Structures are given as C-alpha cells and as structure tokens.
C-alpha cells in the first residue's frame, strides 16, 4: 500500500504535534491559574547552567514555555517559505529541549534580531542564517543575566541586554562558518562551539568590570516514573506511526541510515524520507530515555533537553550505532574518574556527548568510546571559563575534543 507524499503544510503540522503533545501534558500536570505566574517567574529568574525550569516555574509551565517557543520556531520557518529539511526538525527539537532549562519566551529575541541584522547588512535572505540564529539562542542566559547586574537602573540594563544580544547575533554567522574548519564536521553542535567562544569573550569582559556569576544547581528529582510514561509513550507512538505510514520500506531505509557516519551536513529527511527519519528519532529517544533510567539518572528539564537534542539530531547525523559508543565512553569515565555518571553535570555530558557521533561513525566503536571518555573530562571543566552562560556547554567541549582527536587520528 503506497501513501501519497505529504504536502509542505502537512509536514509542518506533523512536526507541531510534538510541542502540542507536551503542552497538553503540561496542562494536566499543573493548574492553568499557575501557568501565567510561572511563565513570569521563568522570565525574571537567572537561567544559566544548571537551572531546571521544572523547579523554577513548575512542570506544566515549563512544557507550555517550551511548546510555545517550539511552535514559534516551526511556523517562522514555514512562513519564511522554507522547505522542511533535517535542520527544521533539529532546530525545533533543540528549541524545545533547551526551553526546559534556559530559553524562555523573552530572552531569545535579541540574538535572533542580531542575526536578522547580519542578513540585512549583507543583503542576503534571512533563510540562509535562520538556523544559525535558532541554534545561537544558546547564549540567551546572558540576556537575562544583564538584567540582573544591579549596578545600573533597569532601563539601562535592558538597553545593555538588547545591544549585547544584537552584537552576539551579528557575529554568530561568520564565526559558526569559521569554526567548522577546526573540527571538520566531526562535532555536530557547531554553533555550540562558536557560542562557547563568544561566551568566553563576553563573560571575560563582564568579569573585568566586576560583573560575576555564581555557579548554580537547580535540579529536580523524583519524577522518573511520570516522565518514563510520557516520553516512552511519545517515542513508541512515533515508531509505530512510521511503520503504519512507511511499511517495510522503513526498515530498508533505516538500515541505510545506520551505515552512514553522520558527519555534519548529513540530512536523513532528504536522503531517506520522513518515515525512516521519524523511526530513527523515536528509537534513539527511547534508547536515551531508558539509558538515563538504567544508570540511575533523573528525568527532569535538563535531561529531557538532552534527550530531545539526541532526537533532533537524528534527522541530521545521529543514529543508534554512532551514539551508543560515545555514551558508553562517558559511563566508563564514571567508573574511573572521581564522579558518578548519575550526578547532574556528568548526566548532561552523557547525553550531549553524542555531538561526537560522527567520530564513532567514521572511526568505529573503540575510538567512539575513547571520544566519550575524553569528552566527559573536557565538558566538566570548560564551563568554568564562561560561568554557565553558554547552554551548549557540551557543544563547546565537543568542538575541542573533535578538533584534537580528528587531527591526531
């Protein structure tokens, strides 16, 4: 039985089901009258790493915040007349995941405006840089932090925050293009690498003027049973739905996905179609969720963000064969180093280390395990230089590890 191909509008509607699913779940988990005050709390609170929105504003509020931002992301792409590709899915899933611990409905827009400004300045279409802008909102905690300086009146802090956001958005596209040459596409979070460099410069300048940030750890626990049900339900539905739509061809296409290295520039939506890509997303999402539970980790805002980063990149480079070795490398680190893998920062390193999936895809399991082992050390130490202001901390660490390893190999 063959199905007619989906229209452009149908594809965007299908992708919108993921944020809508979580918004509905959120309304069941928190009374509606608490949602708006909760959103206001998210906007006002500092949100550098690690700030679990589940504890700051509530689980329902966090899902509404993430859902709204993701829908805005999806339909901005649609109304700019862009076709759906792998990066549409990746950027939407990243927007959802990181809106559970750092991005909110206010703090992303100055950076996006800076990218718009860059496109206007160079006389090119915004389409060319939109995804860089969406990924670059990883630096949004800097916007909130500028509002909390305390040395200046609120209007001055607001203007400083706005100008800094515009400047970050403006320098991000050329920097993201340039840093790609360092790791040659072996770290998938390329904009995370560029953002780490920007955050290091910005935070260093802020420290020079006596503006410092204290490390924080807001980390919710005790909701594993609930989130196992919510997440596994979604991922199993994704896998089941694709098998109904795609039939046996899904397995053949998925087999071809497993043979790829996943190096940056891969697009499974273009090469293998929607059903196989969605199956890959569902399977890896299920694997990552069960992996977190198996090692005794907490399912909360940051770890669900990590799971959705894996799910998103399953349209642009990740699959079971190239993420598993990296994750096992981080677990091995937990046995041999002076931390346990189920602690907060190592838990995030476990999930986000999969930026190095192409290293395992290209050079095999053993090198993949070594990459994960190295990444866990680097990721747990580089955040010091920018005080948690870059949400894609592991993207910066992954860029360093890939730049180092690939040249040596």
Coordinates of C-alpha atoms in Angstrom, one line a residue:
X1 CA 0.0 0.0 0.0
X2 CA 1.5 3.3 -1.0
X3 CA 0.7 6.7 0.5
X4 CA 0.7 10.0 -1.4
X5 CA 3.6 12.2 -0.3
X6 CA 2.8 14.8 2.4
X7 CA 2.3 18.4 1.4
X8 CA 4.6 21.1 2.9
X9 CA 1.8 22.2 5.2
X10 CA 1.1 18.7 6.4
X11 CA 4.8 18.2 7.3
X12 CA 4.9 21.3 9.4
X13 CA 1.6 20.3 11.1
X14 CA 3.0 16.9 11.9
X15 CA 6.2 18.4 13.5
X16 CA 3.9 20.7 15.5
X17 CA 2.4 17.6 17.2
X18 CA 5.5 17.2 19.4
X19 CA 5.2 20.5 21.2
X20 CA 1.4 20.3 21.3
X21 CA 1.7 16.9 22.9
X22 CA 3.8 18.3 25.7
X23 CA 1.6 21.4 26.1
X24 CA -1.4 19.2 26.7
X25 CA 0.6 17.1 29.1
X26 CA 1.6 20.3 30.9
X27 CA -2.0 21.4 31.3
X28 CA -2.8 18.1 33.0
X29 CA 0.3 18.4 35.4
X30 CA -0.3 22.0 36.6
X31 CA -3.4 24.1 37.2
X32 CA -4.0 26.7 34.5
X33 CA -4.1 29.5 37.1
X34 CA -0.4 28.8 38.0
X35 CA 0.9 28.8 34.4
X36 CA 1.0 32.6 33.7
X37 CA 2.7 33.4 37.1
X38 CA 5.0 30.5 36.4
X39 CA 6.0 32.0 33.0
X40 CA 6.7 35.3 34.6
X41 CA 8.9 33.6 37.1
X42 CA 10.9 31.9 34.2
X43 CA 11.4 35.3 32.5
X44 CA 12.6 37.0 35.7
X45 CA 14.9 34.3 37.1
X46 CA 18.6 34.0 36.0
X47 CA 18.8 30.8 33.9
X48 CA 22.5 30.0 33.4
X49 CA 23.6 26.3 33.8
X50 CA 22.1 24.4 35.5
X51 CA 18.6 25.9 36.0
X52 CA 15.8 23.3 35.8
X53 CA 12.7 25.1 34.9
X54 CA 10.6 22.3 36.4
X55 CA 11.6 23.6 39.8
X56 CA 11.6 27.3 38.9
X57 CA 8.2 27.6 37.4
X58 CA 6.6 24.1 37.6
X59 CA 6.4 21.2 35.1
X60 CA 3.3 22.5 33.4
X61 CA 4.7 26.0 32.9
X62 CA 8.0 24.5 31.5
X63 CA 6.1 22.5 28.9
X64 CA 4.0 25.4 27.9
X65 CA 7.1 27.7 27.6
X66 CA 8.9 25.0 25.6
X67 CA 5.9 24.2 23.4
X68 CA 5.1 27.9 22.6
X69 CA 8.8 28.6 21.7
X70 CA 8.9 25.5 19.5
X71 CA 5.7 26.3 17.7
X72 CA 7.0 29.8 17.1
X73 CA 10.2 28.3 15.7
X74 CA 8.4 25.8 13.4
X75 CA 5.9 28.4 12.0
X76 CA 8.6 31.1 11.5
X77 CA 10.4 28.6 9.2
X78 CA 7.1 27.8 7.5
X79 CA 6.1 31.5 6.9
X80 CA 9.6 32.3 5.5
X81 CA 8.6 29.8 2.7
X82 CA 11.5 27.5 3.6
X83 CA 11.1 23.8 2.8
X84 CA 11.3 21.3 5.6
X85 CA 14.7 19.6 5.9
X86 CA 16.6 17.9 8.6
X87 CA 17.6 21.2 10.3
X88 CA 14.0 22.2 10.6
X89 CA 13.5 19.1 12.9
X90 CA 16.8 19.5 14.7
X91 CA 16.4 23.2 15.5
X92 CA 12.8 22.7 16.6
X93 CA 13.7 19.8 18.9
X94 CA 16.7 21.8 20.3
X95 CA 14.4 24.8 20.9
X96 CA 12.0 22.5 22.8
X97 CA 14.7 20.8 24.9
X98 CA 16.6 23.9 25.9
X99 CA 13.4 25.8 26.7
X100 CA 13.1 23.4 29.7
X101 CA 16.3 24.8 31.2
X102 CA 17.4 28.2 30.0
X103 CA 15.5 29.6 27.0
X104 CA 12.2 31.4 27.6
X105 CA 9.7 33.4 25.6
X106 CA 11.6 36.7 26.2
X107 CA 15.3 36.0 26.3
X108 CA 15.9 34.6 22.8
X109 CA 14.7 37.5 20.6
X110 CA 17.7 39.9 20.9
X111 CA 20.0 37.3 19.5
X112 CA 17.6 36.4 16.7
X113 CA 17.3 40.1 15.9
X114 CA 21.1 40.3 15.6
X115 CA 21.1 37.5 13.0
X116 CA 18.3 39.4 11.1
X117 CA 20.5 42.5 11.2
X118 CA 23.5 40.5 9.8
X119 CA 21.4 39.1 6.9
X120 CA 20.2 42.7 6.1
X121 CA 23.7 44.1 6.3
X122 CA 25.0 41.6 3.8
X123 CA 21.9 41.9 1.6
X124 CA 21.1 38.2 1.8
X125 CA 17.9 36.3 2.6
X126 CA 17.3 35.6 6.3
X127 CA 16.7 31.9 5.2
X128 CA 20.4 31.5 4.9
X129 CA 21.2 32.3 8.5
X130 CA 17.9 31.4 10.3
X131 CA 19.1 28.0 11.6
X132 CA 22.3 29.6 12.9
X133 CA 20.2 32.1 14.8
X134 CA 17.9 29.5 16.2
X135 CA 20.8 27.4 17.4
X136 CA 22.6 30.5 18.7
X137 CA 19.9 31.3 21.2
X138 CA 22.0 29.0 23.4
X139 CA 23.5 32.3 24.7
X140 CA 20.1 33.6 25.9
X141 CA 21.1 33.3 29.6
X142 CA 23.5 36.2 29.0
X143 CA 20.4 38.4 28.1
X144 CA 18.7 37.5 31.4
X145 CA 22.0 38.0 33.4
X146 CA 22.5 41.5 32.0
X147 CA 19.1 42.4 33.5
X148 CA 20.4 41.3 37.0
X149 CA 23.6 43.4 37.1
X150 CA 22.2 45.7 39.8
X151 CA 24.8 48.4 39.2
X152 CA 22.5 50.3 36.8
X153 CA 18.8 51.3 36.6
X154 CA 16.5 48.8 35.0
X155 CA 16.1 50.7 31.6
X156 CA 19.9 50.9 31.3
X157 CA 20.2 47.1 32.0
X158 CA 17.5 46.5 29.4
X159 CA 19.4 48.5 26.7
X160 CA 22.7 46.8 27.6
X161 CA 21.0 43.4 27.3
X162 CA 19.4 44.3 24.0
X163 CA 22.6 45.7 22.5
X164 CA 24.6 42.7 23.6
X165 CA 22.1 40.3 22.1
X166 CA 22.2 42.1 18.8
X167 CA 26.0 42.0 18.8
X168 CA 26.1 38.3 19.6
X169 CA 23.6 37.5 16.8
X170 CA 25.6 39.7 14.4
X171 CA 28.9 37.9 15.0
X172 CA 27.5 34.4 15.2
X173 CA 27.0 33.5 11.5
X174 CA 30.6 34.3 10.4
X175 CA 32.1 32.6 13.5
X176 CA 30.0 29.5 13.1
X177 CA 31.2 29.2 9.5
X178 CA 34.8 29.6 10.5
X179 CA 35.0 27.2 13.5
X180 CA 33.6 24.4 11.3
X181 CA 37.0 24.1 9.7
X182 CA 38.6 23.3 13.1
X183 CA 36.6 20.1 13.7
X184 CA 35.8 19.3 10.0
X185 CA 32.2 18.4 10.9
X186 CA 33.0 15.7 13.4
X187 CA 31.2 17.7 16.2
X188 CA 27.6 18.1 15.3
X189 CA 27.0 21.1 17.7
X190 CA 29.0 23.5 15.5
X191 CA 27.1 26.6 16.7
X192 CA 27.6 25.4 20.3
X193 CA 31.4 25.6 19.6
X194 CA 31.1 29.1 18.2
X195 CA 28.8 30.1 21.1
X196 CA 31.4 28.9 23.6
X197 CA 34.0 31.2 22.1
X198 CA 31.6 34.1 22.2
X199 CA 30.5 33.4 25.8
X200 CA 34.2 33.2 26.9
X201 CA 34.9 36.6 25.4
X202 CA 31.7 38.2 26.8
X203 CA 32.0 36.7 30.3
X204 CA 35.7 37.7 30.5
X205 CA 34.8 41.3 29.6
X206 CA 32.0 41.3 32.2
X207 CA 34.3 39.9 34.9
X208 CA 36.8 42.7 34.0
X209 CA 34.1 45.2 35.1
X210 CA 33.4 43.3 38.2
X211 CA 30.2 41.5 37.0
X212 CA 30.5 37.9 38.2
X213 CA 28.1 35.0 38.3
X214 CA 27.8 32.3 40.9
X215 CA 27.6 28.7 39.9
X216 CA 24.1 27.3 40.5
X217 CA 22.5 23.9 40.6
X218 CA 18.7 23.8 40.4
X219 CA 17.9 20.1 39.6
X220 CA 14.5 18.4 40.1
X221 CA 14.3 14.7 41.2
X222 CA 11.6 12.1 41.8
X223 CA 9.6 12.3 38.6
X224 CA 11.1 9.4 36.7
X225 CA 8.0 7.2 36.7
X226 CA 5.9 10.0 35.3
X227 CA 8.4 11.1 32.6
X228 CA 9.2 7.5 31.6
X229 CA 5.5 7.1 30.8
X230 CA 5.2 10.5 29.0
X231 CA 8.4 10.1 26.9
X232 CA 8.2 6.3 26.1
X233 CA 4.6 6.9 25.1
X234 CA 5.6 9.6 22.6
X235 CA 8.6 7.7 21.2
X236 CA 6.8 4.4 20.8
X237 CA 3.9 6.3 19.0
X238 CA 6.5 7.9 16.6
X239 CA 7.9 4.5 15.8
X240 CA 4.5 2.8 15.4
X241 CA 3.1 5.6 13.3
X242 CA 6.0 5.5 10.8
X243 CA 5.6 1.7 10.4
X244 CA 2.0 2.2 9.6
X245 CA 2.8 5.0 7.1
X246 CA 6.0 3.7 5.6
X247 CA 5.6 -0.1 5.8
X248 CA 8.5 -2.4 5.2
X249 CA 10.5 0.2 3.3
X250 CA 11.1 1.9 6.7
X251 CA 13.5 -0.9 7.7
X252 CA 15.4 -0.8 4.5
X253 CA 15.8 3.0 4.7
X254 CA 16.7 2.7 8.4
X255 CA 19.4 0.2 7.5
X256 CA 20.9 2.7 5.2
X257 CA 20.9 5.4 7.9
X258 CA 22.8 3.0 10.2
X259 CA 25.6 2.7 7.6
X260 CA 26.2 6.5 7.5
X261 CA 29.0 8.2 9.5
X262 CA 26.7 11.1 10.4
X263 CA 29.3 13.7 9.7
X264 CA 28.0 17.3 9.7
X265 CA 26.0 18.1 6.6
X266 CA 24.0 14.8 6.7
X267 CA 20.3 15.1 6.2
X268 CA 18.3 11.9 6.6
X269 CA 15.0 13.7 5.8
X270 CA 16.3 14.4 2.3
X271 CA 18.1 11.2 1.7
X272 CA 15.8 8.6 3.4
X273 CA 12.5 10.4 3.8
X274 CA 10.2 11.2 6.7
X275 CA 9.1 7.7 8.0
X276 CA 12.7 6.3 8.4
X277 CA 13.9 9.6 9.9
X278 CA 11.0 9.6 12.4
X279 CA 11.7 5.9 13.2
X280 CA 15.3 6.8 13.9
X281 CA 14.2 9.7 16.2
X282 CA 11.7 7.5 18.1
X283 CA 14.2 4.7 18.6
X284 CA 17.1 6.9 19.7
X285 CA 14.7 8.8 22.0
X286 CA 13.6 5.6 23.6
X287 CA 17.2 4.4 23.9
X288 CA 18.4 7.6 25.6
X289 CA 15.4 7.7 28.0
X290 CA 15.9 4.1 29.1
X291 CA 19.7 4.7 29.3
X292 CA 19.2 7.6 31.8
X293 CA 16.9 5.5 33.9
X294 CA 19.2 2.5 33.7
X295 CA 22.3 4.4 35.1
X296 CA 20.2 5.9 37.9
X297 CA 19.9 9.4 36.4
X298 CA 17.0 11.8 37.0
X299 CA 14.5 12.6 34.2
X300 CA 13.9 16.3 34.5
X301 CA 14.1 19.6 32.5
X302 CA 17.9 19.4 31.6
X303 CA 18.0 15.6 30.9
X304 CA 14.8 15.7 28.8
X305 CA 16.5 18.6 27.0
X306 CA 19.5 16.3 26.4
X307 CA 17.2 13.5 25.2
X308 CA 15.5 15.9 22.7
X309 CA 18.9 17.1 21.5
X310 CA 19.6 13.5 20.5
X311 CA 16.1 13.1 19.0
X312 CA 16.5 16.3 17.0
X313 CA 19.9 15.4 15.6
X314 CA 18.6 12.0 14.5
X315 CA 17.5 13.9 11.4
X316 CA 21.0 15.3 10.8
X317 CA 23.6 12.7 11.7
X318 CA 22.8 10.7 14.8
X319 CA 21.7 7.1 15.0
X320 CA 21.9 4.2 17.4
X321 CA 25.2 2.8 16.0
X322 CA 27.1 6.1 16.4
X323 CA 25.7 7.5 19.7
X324 CA 25.9 4.3 21.8
X325 CA 29.8 4.1 21.8
X326 CA 30.1 7.7 22.9
X327 CA 27.6 7.3 25.7
X328 CA 29.3 4.1 26.9
X329 CA 32.6 6.1 26.9
X330 CA 31.1 8.6 29.3
X331 CA 29.8 5.7 31.5
X332 CA 33.3 4.3 31.5
X333 CA 34.5 7.7 32.7
X334 CA 32.1 7.5 35.6
X335 CA 33.7 4.2 36.8
X336 CA 37.3 5.5 36.6
X337 CA 37.1 9.3 37.4
X338 CA 36.2 11.0 40.7
X339 CA 32.5 11.5 39.8
X340 CA 29.5 9.2 39.2
X341 CA 27.6 9.3 35.9
X342 CA 24.2 9.9 37.6
X343 CA 25.3 13.2 39.1
X344 CA 23.9 16.3 37.3
X345 CA 26.8 17.6 35.2
X346 CA 28.0 14.0 34.2
X347 CA 24.4 13.2 33.3
X348 CA 24.3 16.1 30.9
X349 CA 27.7 15.1 29.5
X350 CA 26.3 11.6 28.9
X351 CA 23.5 12.9 26.7
X352 CA 25.2 15.8 25.0
X353 CA 28.5 14.0 24.3
X354 CA 26.7 12.5 21.3
X355 CA 27.8 15.6 19.4
X356 CA 30.8 13.4 18.7
X357 CA 28.6 10.7 17.0
X358 CA 30.5 11.2 13.6
X359 CA 33.8 10.2 15.3
X360 CA 32.3 6.8 16.2
X361 CA 30.5 6.6 12.8
X362 CA 33.8 7.2 10.9
X363 CA 36.4 5.5 13.1
X364 CA 34.4 2.8 14.9
X365 CA 33.3 1.7 18.4
X366 CA 36.7 1.8 20.1
X367 CA 37.5 5.3 19.0
X368 CA 33.9 6.3 19.8
X369 CA 34.3 5.0 23.4
X370 CA 37.6 6.9 23.7
X371 CA 35.9 10.1 22.4
X372 CA 33.1 9.8 25.0
X373 CA 35.7 9.1 27.7
X374 CA 37.7 12.3 26.8
X375 CA 34.6 14.4 26.3
X376 CA 33.3 13.7 29.8
X377 CA 36.5 15.2 31.3
X378 CA 36.6 18.3 29.0
X379 CA 32.8 19.0 29.3
X380 CA 33.0 19.0 33.1
X381 CA 35.8 21.6 33.1
X382 CA 35.4 24.1 30.2
X383 CA 32.2 25.7 31.7
X384 CA 34.4 27.5 34.2
X385 CA 35.6 29.9 31.6
X386 CA 32.1 31.3 30.9
X387 CA 30.2 30.6 34.1
X388 CA 27.5 28.5 32.6
X389 CA 26.4 31.3 30.2
X390 CA 26.5 29.0 27.1
X391 CA 23.7 26.5 27.3
X392 CA 25.5 24.3 24.7
X393 CA 28.5 23.7 27.1
X394 CA 28.9 20.3 25.6
X395 CA 29.0 21.8 22.1
X396 CA 32.0 23.8 23.0
X397 CA 33.6 20.8 24.7
X398 CA 32.8 18.6 21.7
X399 CA 34.3 21.1 19.3
X400 CA 37.6 21.0 21.3
X401 CA 37.6 17.2 21.6
X402 CA 36.8 16.7 17.9
X403 CA 39.4 19.3 16.8
X404 CA 42.0 17.5 18.9
X405 CA 41.1 13.9 18.1
X406 CA 40.5 14.0 14.4
X407 CA 43.8 15.7 13.6
X408 CA 45.6 13.1 15.8
X409 CA 43.8 10.1 14.2

